[in-house]
PDB file of N, CA and C in Angstrom:
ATOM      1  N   UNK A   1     -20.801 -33.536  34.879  1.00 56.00           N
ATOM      2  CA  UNK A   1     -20.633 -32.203  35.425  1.00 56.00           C
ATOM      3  C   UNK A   1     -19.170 -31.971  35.803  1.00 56.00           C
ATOM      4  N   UNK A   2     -18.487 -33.250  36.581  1.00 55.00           N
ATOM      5  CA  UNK A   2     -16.995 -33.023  36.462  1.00 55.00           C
ATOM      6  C   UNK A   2     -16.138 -32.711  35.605  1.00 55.00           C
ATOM      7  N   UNK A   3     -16.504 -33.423  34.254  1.00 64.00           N
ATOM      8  CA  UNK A   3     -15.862 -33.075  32.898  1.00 64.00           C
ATOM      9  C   UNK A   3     -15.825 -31.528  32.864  1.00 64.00           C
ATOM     10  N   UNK A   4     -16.698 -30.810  32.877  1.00 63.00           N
ATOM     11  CA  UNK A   4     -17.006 -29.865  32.672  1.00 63.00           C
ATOM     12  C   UNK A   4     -16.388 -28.459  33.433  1.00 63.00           C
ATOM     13  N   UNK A   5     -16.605 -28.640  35.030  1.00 56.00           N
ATOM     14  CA  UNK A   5     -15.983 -28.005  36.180  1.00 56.00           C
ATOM     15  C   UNK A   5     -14.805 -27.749  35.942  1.00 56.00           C
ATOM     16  N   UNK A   6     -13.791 -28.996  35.529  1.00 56.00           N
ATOM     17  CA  UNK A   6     -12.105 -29.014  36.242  1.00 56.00           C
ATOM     18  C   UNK A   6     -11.928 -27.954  35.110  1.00 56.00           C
ATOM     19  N   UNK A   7     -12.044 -28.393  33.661  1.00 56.00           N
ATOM     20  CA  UNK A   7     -11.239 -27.325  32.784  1.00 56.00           C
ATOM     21  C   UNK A   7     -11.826 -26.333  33.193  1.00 56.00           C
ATOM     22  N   UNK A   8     -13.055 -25.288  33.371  1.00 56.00           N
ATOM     23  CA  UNK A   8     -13.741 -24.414  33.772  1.00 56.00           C
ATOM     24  C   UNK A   8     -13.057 -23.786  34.460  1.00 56.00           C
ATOM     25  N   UNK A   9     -12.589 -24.393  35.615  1.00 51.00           N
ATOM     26  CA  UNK A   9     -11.457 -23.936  36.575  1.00 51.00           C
ATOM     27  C   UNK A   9     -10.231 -23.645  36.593  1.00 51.00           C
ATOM     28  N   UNK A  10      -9.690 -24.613  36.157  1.00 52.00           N
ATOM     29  CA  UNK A  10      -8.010 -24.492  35.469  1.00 52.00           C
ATOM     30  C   UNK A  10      -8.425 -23.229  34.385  1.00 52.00           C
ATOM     31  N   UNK A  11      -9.115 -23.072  33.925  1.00 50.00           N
ATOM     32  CA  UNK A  11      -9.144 -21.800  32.511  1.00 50.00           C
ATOM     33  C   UNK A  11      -9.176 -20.409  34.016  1.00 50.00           C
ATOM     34  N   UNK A  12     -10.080 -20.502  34.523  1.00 53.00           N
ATOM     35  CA  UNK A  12     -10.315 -19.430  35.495  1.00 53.00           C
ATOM     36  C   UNK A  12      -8.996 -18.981  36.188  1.00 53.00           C
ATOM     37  N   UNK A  13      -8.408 -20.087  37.039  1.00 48.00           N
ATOM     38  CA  UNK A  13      -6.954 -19.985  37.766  1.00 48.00           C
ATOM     39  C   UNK A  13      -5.794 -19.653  36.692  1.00 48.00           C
ATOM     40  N   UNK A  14      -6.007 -20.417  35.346  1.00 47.00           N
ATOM     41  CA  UNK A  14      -4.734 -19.459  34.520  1.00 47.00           C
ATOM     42  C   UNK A  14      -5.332 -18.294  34.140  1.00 47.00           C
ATOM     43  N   UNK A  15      -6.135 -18.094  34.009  1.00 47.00           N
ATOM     44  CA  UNK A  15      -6.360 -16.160  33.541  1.00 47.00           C
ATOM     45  C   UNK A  15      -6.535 -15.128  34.677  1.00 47.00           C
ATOM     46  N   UNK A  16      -6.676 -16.098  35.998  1.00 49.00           N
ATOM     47  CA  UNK A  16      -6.397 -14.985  37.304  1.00 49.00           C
ATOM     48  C   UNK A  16      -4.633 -14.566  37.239  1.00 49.00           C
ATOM     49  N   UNK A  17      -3.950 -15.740  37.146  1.00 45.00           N
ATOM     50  CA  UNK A  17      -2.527 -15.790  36.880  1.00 45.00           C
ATOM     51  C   UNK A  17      -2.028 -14.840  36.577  1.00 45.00           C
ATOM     52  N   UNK A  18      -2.673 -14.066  35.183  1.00 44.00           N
ATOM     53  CA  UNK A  18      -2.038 -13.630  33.740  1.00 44.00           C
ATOM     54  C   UNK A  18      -1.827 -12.052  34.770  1.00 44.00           C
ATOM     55  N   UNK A  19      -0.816 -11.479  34.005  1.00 49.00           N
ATOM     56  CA  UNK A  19      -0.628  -9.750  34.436  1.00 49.00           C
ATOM     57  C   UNK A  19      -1.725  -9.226  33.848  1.00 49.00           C
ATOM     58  N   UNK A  20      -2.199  -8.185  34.249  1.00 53.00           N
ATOM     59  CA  UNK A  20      -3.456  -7.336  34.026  1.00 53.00           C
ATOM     60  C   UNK A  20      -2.981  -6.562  32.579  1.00 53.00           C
ATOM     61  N   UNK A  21      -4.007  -6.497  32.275  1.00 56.00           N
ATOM     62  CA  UNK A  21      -2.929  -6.173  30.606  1.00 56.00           C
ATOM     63  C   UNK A  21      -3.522  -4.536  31.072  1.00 56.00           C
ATOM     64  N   UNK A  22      -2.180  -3.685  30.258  1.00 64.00           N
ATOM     65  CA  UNK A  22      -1.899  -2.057  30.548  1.00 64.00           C
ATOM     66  C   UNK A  22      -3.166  -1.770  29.777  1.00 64.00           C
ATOM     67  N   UNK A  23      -3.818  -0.662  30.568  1.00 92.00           N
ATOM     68  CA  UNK A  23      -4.532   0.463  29.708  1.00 92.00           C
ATOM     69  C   UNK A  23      -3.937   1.306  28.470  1.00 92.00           C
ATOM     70  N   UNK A  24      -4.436   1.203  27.489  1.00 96.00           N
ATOM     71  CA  UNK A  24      -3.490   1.708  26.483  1.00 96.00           C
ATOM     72  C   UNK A  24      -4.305   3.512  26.267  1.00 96.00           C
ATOM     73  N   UNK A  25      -2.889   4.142  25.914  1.00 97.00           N
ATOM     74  CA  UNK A  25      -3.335   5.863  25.704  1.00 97.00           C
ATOM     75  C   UNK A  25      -3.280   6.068  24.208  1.00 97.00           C
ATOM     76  N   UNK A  26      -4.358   6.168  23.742  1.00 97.00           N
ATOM     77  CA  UNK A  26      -4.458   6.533  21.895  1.00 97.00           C
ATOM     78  C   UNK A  26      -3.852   7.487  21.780  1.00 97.00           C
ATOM     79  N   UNK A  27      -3.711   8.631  22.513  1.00 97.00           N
ATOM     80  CA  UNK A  27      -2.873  10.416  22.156  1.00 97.00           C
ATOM     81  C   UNK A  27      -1.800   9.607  21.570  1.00 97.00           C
ATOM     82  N   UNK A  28      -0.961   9.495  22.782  1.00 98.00           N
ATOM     83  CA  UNK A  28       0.140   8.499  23.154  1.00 98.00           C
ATOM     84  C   UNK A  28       0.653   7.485  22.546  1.00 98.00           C
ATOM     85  N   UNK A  29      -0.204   6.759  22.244  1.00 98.00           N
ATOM     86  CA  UNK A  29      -0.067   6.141  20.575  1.00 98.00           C
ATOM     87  C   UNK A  29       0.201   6.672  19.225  1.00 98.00           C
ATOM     88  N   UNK A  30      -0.679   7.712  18.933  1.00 97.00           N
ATOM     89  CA  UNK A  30      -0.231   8.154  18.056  1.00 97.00           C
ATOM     90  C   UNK A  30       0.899   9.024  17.843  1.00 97.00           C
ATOM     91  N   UNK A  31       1.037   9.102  18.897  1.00 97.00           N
ATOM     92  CA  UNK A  31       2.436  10.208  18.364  1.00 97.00           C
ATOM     93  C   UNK A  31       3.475   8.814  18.202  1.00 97.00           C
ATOM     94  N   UNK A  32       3.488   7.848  19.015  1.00 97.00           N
ATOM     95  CA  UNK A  32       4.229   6.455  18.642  1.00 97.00           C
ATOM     96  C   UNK A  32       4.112   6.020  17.398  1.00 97.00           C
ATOM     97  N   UNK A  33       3.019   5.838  16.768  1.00 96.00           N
ATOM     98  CA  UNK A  33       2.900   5.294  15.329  1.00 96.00           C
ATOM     99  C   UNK A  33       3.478   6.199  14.456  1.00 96.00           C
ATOM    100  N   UNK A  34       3.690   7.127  14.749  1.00 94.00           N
ATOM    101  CA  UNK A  34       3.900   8.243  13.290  1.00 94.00           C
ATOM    102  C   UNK A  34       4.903   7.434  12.672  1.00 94.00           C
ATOM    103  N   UNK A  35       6.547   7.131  13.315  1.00 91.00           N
ATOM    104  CA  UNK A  35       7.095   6.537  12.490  1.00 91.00           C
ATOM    105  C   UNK A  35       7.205   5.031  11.780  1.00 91.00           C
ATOM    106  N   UNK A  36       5.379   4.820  11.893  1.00 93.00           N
ATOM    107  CA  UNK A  36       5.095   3.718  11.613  1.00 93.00           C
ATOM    108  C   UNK A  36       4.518   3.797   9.976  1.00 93.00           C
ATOM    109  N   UNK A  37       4.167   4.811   9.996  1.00 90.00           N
ATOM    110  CA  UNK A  37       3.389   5.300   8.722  1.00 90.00           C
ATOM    111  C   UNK A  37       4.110   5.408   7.617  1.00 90.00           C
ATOM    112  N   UNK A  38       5.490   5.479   7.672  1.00 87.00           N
ATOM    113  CA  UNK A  38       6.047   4.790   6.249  1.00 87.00           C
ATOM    114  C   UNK A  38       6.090   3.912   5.658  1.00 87.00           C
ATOM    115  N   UNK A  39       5.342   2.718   6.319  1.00 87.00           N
ATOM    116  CA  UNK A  39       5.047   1.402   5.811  1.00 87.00           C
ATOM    117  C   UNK A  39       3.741   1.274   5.797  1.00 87.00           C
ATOM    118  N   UNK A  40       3.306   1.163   7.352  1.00 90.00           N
ATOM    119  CA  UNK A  40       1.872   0.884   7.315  1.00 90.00           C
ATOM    120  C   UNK A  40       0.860   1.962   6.860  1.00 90.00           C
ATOM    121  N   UNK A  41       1.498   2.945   6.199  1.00 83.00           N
ATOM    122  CA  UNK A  41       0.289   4.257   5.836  1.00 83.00           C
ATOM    123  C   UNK A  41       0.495   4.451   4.662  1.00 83.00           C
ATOM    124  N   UNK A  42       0.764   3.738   4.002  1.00 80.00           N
ATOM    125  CA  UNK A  42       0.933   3.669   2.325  1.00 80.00           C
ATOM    126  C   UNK A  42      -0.458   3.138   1.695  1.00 80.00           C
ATOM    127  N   UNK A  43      -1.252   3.149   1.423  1.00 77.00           N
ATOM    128  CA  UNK A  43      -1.551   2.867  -0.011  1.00 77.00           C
ATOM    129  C   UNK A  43      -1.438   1.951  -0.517  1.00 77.00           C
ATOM    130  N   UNK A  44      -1.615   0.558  -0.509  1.00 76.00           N
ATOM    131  CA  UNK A  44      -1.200  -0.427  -1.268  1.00 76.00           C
ATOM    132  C   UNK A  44      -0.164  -0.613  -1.499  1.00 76.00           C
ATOM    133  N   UNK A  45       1.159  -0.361  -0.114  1.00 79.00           N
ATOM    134  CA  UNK A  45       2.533  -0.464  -0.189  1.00 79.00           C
ATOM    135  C   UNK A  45       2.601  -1.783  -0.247  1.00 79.00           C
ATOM    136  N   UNK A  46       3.961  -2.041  -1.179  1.00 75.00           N
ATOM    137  CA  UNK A  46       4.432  -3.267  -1.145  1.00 75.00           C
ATOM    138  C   UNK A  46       5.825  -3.570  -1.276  1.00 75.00           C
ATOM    139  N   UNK A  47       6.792  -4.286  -0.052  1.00 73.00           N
ATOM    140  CA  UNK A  47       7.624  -4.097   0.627  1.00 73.00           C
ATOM    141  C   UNK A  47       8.489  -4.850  -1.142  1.00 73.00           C
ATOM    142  N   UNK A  48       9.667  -4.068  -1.317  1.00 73.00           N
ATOM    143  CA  UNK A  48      10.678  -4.298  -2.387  1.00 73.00           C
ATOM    144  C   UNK A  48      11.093  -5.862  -2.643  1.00 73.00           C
ATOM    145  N   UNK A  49      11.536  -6.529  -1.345  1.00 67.00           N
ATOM    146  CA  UNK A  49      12.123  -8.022  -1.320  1.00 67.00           C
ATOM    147  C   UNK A  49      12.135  -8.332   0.391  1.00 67.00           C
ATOM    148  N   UNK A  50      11.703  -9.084   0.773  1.00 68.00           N
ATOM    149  CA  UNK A  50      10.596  -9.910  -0.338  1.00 68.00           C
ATOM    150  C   UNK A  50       9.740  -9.484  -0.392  1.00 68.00           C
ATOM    151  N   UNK A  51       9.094 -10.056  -1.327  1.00 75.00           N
ATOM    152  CA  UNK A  51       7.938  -9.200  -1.910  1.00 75.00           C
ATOM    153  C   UNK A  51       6.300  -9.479  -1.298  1.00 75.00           C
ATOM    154  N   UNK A  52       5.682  -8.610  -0.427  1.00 77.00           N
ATOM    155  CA  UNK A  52       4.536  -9.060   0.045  1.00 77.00           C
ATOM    156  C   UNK A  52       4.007  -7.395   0.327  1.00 77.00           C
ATOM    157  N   UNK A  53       2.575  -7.259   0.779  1.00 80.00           N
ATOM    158  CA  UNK A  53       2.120  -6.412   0.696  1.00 80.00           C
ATOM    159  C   UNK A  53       1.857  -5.995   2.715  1.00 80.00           C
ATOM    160  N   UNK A  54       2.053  -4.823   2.639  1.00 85.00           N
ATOM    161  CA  UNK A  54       2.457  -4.407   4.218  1.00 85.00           C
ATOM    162  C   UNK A  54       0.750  -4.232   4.752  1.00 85.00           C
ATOM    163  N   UNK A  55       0.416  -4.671   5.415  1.00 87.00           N
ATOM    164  CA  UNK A  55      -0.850  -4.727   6.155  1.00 87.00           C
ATOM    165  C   UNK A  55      -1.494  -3.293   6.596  1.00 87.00           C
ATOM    166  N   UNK A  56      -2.798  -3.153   6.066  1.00 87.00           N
ATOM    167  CA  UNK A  56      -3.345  -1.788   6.795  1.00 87.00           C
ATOM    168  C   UNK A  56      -3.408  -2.448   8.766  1.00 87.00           C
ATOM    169  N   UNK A  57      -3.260  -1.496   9.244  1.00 93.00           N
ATOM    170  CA  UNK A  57      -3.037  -1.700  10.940  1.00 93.00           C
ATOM    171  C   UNK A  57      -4.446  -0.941  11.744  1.00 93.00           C
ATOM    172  N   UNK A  58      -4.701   0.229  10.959  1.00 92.00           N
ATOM    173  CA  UNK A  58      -5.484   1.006  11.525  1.00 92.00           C
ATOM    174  C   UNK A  58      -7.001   0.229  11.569  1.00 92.00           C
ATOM    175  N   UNK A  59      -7.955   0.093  12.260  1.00 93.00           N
ATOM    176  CA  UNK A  59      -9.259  -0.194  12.997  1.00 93.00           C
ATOM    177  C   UNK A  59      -8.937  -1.829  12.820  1.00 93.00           C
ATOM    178  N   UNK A  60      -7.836  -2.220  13.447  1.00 94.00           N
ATOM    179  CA  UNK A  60      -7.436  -3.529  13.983  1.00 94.00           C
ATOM    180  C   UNK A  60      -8.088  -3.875  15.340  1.00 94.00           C
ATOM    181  N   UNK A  61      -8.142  -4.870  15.671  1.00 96.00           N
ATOM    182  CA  UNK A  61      -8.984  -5.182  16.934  1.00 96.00           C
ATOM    183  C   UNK A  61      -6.942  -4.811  18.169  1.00 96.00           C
ATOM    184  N   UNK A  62      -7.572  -4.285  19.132  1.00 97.00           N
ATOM    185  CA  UNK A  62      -6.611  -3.922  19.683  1.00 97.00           C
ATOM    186  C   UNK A  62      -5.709  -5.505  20.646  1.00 97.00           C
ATOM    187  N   UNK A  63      -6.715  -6.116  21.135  1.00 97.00           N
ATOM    188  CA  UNK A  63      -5.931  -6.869  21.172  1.00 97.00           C
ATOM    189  C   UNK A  63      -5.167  -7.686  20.769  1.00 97.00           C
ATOM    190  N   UNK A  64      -5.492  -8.304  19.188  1.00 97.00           N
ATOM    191  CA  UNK A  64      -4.312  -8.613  18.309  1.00 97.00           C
ATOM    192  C   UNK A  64      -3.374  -7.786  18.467  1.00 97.00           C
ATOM    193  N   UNK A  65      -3.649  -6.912  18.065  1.00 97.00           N
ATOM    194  CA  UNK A  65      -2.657  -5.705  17.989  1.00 97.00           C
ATOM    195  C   UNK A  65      -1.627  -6.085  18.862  1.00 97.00           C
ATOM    196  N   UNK A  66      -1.659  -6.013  20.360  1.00 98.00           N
ATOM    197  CA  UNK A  66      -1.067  -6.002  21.711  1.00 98.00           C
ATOM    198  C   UNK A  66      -0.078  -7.132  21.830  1.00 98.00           C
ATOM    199  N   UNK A  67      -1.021  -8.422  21.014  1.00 98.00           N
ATOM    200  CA  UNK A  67      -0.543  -9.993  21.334  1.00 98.00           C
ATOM    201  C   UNK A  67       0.800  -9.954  19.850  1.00 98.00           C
ATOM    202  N   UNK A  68       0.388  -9.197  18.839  1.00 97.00           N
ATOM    203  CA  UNK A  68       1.346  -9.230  17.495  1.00 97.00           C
ATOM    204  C   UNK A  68       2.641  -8.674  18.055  1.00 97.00           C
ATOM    205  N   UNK A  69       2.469  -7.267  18.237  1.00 98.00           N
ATOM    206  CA  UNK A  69       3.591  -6.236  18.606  1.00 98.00           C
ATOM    207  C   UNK A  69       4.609  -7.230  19.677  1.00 98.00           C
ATOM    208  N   UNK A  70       3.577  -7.684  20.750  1.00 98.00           N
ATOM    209  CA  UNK A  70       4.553  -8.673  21.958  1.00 98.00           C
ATOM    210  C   UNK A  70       5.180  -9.706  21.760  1.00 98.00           C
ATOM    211  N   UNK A  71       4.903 -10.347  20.666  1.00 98.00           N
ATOM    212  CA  UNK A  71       5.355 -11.768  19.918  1.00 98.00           C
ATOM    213  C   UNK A  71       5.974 -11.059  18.780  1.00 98.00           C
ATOM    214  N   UNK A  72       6.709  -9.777  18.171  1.00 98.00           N
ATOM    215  CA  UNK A  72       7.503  -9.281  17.759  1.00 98.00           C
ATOM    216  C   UNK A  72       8.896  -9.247  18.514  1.00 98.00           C
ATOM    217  N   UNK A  73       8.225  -8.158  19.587  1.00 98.00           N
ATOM    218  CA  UNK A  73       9.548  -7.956  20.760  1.00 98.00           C
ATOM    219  C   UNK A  73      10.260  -8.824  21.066  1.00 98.00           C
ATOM    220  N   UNK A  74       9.655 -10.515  21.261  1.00 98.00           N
ATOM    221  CA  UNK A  74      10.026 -11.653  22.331  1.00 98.00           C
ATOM    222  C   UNK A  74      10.216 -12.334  21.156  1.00 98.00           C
ATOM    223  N   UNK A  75      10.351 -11.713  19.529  1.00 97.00           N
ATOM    224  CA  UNK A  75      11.526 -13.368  18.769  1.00 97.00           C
ATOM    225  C   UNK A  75      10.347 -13.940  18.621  1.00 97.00           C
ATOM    226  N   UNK A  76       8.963 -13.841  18.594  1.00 98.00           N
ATOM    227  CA  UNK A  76       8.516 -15.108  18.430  1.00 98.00           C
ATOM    228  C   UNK A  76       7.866 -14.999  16.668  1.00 98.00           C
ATOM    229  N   UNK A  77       7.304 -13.777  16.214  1.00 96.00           N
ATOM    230  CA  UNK A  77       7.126 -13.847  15.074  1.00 96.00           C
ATOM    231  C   UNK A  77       8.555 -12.686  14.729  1.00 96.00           C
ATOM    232  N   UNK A  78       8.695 -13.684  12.977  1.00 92.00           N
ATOM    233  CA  UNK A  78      10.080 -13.018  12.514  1.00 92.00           C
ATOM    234  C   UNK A  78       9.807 -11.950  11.666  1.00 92.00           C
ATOM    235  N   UNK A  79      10.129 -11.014  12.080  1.00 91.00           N
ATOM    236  CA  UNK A  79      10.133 -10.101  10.684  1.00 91.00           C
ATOM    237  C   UNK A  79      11.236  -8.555  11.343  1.00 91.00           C
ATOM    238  N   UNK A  80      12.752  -8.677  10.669  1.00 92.00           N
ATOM    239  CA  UNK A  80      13.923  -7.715  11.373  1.00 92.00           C
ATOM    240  C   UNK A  80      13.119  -6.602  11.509  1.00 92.00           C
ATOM    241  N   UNK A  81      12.687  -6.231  10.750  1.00 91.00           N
ATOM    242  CA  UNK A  81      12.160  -4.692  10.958  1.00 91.00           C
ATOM    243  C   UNK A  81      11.094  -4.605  12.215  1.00 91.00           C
ATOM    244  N   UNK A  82      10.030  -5.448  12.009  1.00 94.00           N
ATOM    245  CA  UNK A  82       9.094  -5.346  12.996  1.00 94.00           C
ATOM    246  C   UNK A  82       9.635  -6.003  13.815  1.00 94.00           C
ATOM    247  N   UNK A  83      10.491  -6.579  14.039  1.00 96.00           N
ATOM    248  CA  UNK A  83      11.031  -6.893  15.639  1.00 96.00           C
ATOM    249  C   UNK A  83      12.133  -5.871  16.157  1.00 96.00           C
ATOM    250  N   UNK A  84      12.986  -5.328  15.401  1.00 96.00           N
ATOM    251  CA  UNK A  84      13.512  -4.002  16.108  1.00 96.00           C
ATOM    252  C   UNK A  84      12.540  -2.676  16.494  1.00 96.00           C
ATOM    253  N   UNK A  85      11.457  -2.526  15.754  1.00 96.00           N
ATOM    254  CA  UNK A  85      10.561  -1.556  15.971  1.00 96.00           C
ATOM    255  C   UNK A  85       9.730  -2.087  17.353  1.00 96.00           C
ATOM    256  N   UNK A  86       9.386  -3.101  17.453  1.00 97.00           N
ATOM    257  CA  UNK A  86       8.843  -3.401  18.716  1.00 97.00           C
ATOM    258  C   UNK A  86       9.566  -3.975  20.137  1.00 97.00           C
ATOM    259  N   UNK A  87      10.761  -4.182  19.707  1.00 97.00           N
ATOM    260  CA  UNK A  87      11.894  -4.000  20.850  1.00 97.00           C
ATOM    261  C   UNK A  87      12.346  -2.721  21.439  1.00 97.00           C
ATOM    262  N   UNK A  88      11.679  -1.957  21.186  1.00 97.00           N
ATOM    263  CA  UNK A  88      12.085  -0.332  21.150  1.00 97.00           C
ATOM    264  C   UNK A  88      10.883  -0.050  22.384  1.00 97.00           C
ATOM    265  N   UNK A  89       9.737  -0.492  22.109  1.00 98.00           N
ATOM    266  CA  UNK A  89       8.687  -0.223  22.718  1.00 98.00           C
ATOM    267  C   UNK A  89       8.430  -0.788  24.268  1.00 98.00           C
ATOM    268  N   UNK A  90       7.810  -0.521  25.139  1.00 98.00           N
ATOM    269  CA  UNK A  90       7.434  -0.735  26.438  1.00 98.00           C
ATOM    270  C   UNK A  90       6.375  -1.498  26.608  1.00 98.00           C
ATOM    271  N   UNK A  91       6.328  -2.240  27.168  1.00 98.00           N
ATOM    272  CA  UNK A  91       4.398  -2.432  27.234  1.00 98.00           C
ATOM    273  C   UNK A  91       3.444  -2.064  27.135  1.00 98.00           C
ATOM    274  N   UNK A  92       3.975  -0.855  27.907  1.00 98.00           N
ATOM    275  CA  UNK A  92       2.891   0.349  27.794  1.00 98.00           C
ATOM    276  C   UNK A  92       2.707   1.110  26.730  1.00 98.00           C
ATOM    277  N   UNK A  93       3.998   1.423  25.695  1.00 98.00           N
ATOM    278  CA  UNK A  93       3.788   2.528  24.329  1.00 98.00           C
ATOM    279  C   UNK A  93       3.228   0.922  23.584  1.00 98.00           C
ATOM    280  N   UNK A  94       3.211  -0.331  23.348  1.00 98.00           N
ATOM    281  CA  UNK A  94       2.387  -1.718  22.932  1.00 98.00           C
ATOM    282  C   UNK A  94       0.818  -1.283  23.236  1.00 98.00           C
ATOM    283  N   UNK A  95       0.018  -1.087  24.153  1.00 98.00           N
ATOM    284  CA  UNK A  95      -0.766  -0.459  24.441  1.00 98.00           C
ATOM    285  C   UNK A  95      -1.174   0.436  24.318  1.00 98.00           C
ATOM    286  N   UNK A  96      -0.399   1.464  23.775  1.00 98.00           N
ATOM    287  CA  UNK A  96      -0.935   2.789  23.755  1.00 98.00           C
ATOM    288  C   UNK A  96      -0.828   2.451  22.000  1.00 98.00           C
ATOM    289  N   UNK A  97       0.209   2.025  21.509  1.00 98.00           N
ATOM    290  CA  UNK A  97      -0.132   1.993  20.205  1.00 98.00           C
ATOM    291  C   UNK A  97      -1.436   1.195  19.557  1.00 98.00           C
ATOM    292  N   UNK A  98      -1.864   0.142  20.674  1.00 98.00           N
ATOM    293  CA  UNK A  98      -3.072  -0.772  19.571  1.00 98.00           C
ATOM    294  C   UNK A  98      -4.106   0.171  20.425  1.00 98.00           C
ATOM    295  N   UNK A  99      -3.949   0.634  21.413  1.00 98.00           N
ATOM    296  CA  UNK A  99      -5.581   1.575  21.950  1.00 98.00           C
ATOM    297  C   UNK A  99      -5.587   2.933  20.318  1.00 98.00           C
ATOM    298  N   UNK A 100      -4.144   3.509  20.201  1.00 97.00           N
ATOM    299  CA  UNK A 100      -4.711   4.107  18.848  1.00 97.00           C
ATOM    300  C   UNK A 100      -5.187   3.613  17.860  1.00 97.00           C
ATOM    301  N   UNK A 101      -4.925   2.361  17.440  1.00 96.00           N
ATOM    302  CA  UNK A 101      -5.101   1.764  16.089  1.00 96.00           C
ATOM    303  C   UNK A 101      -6.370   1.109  15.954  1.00 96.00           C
ATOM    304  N   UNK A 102      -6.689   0.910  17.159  1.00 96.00           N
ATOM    305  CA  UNK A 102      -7.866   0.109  17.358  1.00 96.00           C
ATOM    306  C   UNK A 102      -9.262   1.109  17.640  1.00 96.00           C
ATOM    307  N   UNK A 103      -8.941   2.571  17.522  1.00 96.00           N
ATOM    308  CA  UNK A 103      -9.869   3.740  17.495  1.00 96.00           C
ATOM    309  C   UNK A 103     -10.257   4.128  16.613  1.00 96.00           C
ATOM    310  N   UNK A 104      -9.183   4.563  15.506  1.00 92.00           N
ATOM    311  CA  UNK A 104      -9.389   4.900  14.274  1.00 92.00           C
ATOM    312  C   UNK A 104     -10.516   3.667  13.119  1.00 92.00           C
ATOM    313  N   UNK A 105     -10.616   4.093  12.274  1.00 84.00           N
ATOM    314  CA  UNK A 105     -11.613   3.545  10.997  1.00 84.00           C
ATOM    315  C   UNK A 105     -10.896   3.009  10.005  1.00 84.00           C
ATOM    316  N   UNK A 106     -10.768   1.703   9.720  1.00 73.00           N
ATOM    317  CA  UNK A 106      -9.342   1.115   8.584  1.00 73.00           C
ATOM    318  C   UNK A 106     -10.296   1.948   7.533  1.00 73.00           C
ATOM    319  N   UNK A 107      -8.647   1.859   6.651  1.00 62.00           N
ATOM    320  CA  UNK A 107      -8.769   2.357   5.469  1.00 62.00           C
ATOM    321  C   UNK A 107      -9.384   1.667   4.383  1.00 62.00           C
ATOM    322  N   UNK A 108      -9.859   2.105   3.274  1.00 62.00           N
ATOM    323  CA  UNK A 108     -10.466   1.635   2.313  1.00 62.00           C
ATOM    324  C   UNK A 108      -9.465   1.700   1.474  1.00 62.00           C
TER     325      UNK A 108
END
């Protein structure tokens, strides 16, 4: 039962820890994403060099969403474009953008 308790606990005390993650505003989002939609609102866009295909975003689970965009901002995943686009952003427009994305219906 001890085995069991301590991590139980330590998991509990680090997620009391954590900042309350922002309520995100979909309006508010979307007017944020618009200039997102030259990449991510294409059609089977596929970025010139290098060459890979740009991800549909829309009916993404929002909290990926939240954890991607934030590990953009902070250098931790690389990509120049999506890390200047999400260095731009607040926590809160991070939130408001995956509460939109995560409303809408991905594309087919």
């Amino acid at each position: 039962m001890k085995r069991i308790l301590l991590p139980a606990a330590s998991l509990a005390l680090a997620l009391a820890a954590l900042p309350a993650a922002a309520s995100g505003n979909p309006e508010n989002g979307k007017a944020l994403f618009y200039t997102c939609t030259g990449c991510h609102g294409i059609v089977d866009y596929k970025n010139a060099y290098p060459t890979y295909r740009v991800p549909k975003v829309g009916g993404q689970n929002e909290a990926y969403l939240i954890a991607a965009l934030t590990a953009y901002k902070k250098g931790e995943r690389k990509h120049p474009t999506m890390q200047a686009q999400a260095e731009s952003f607040s926590d809160q427009e991070i939130a408001d953008i995956a509460a939109y994305l995560s409303s809408i219906k991905p594309a087919k």
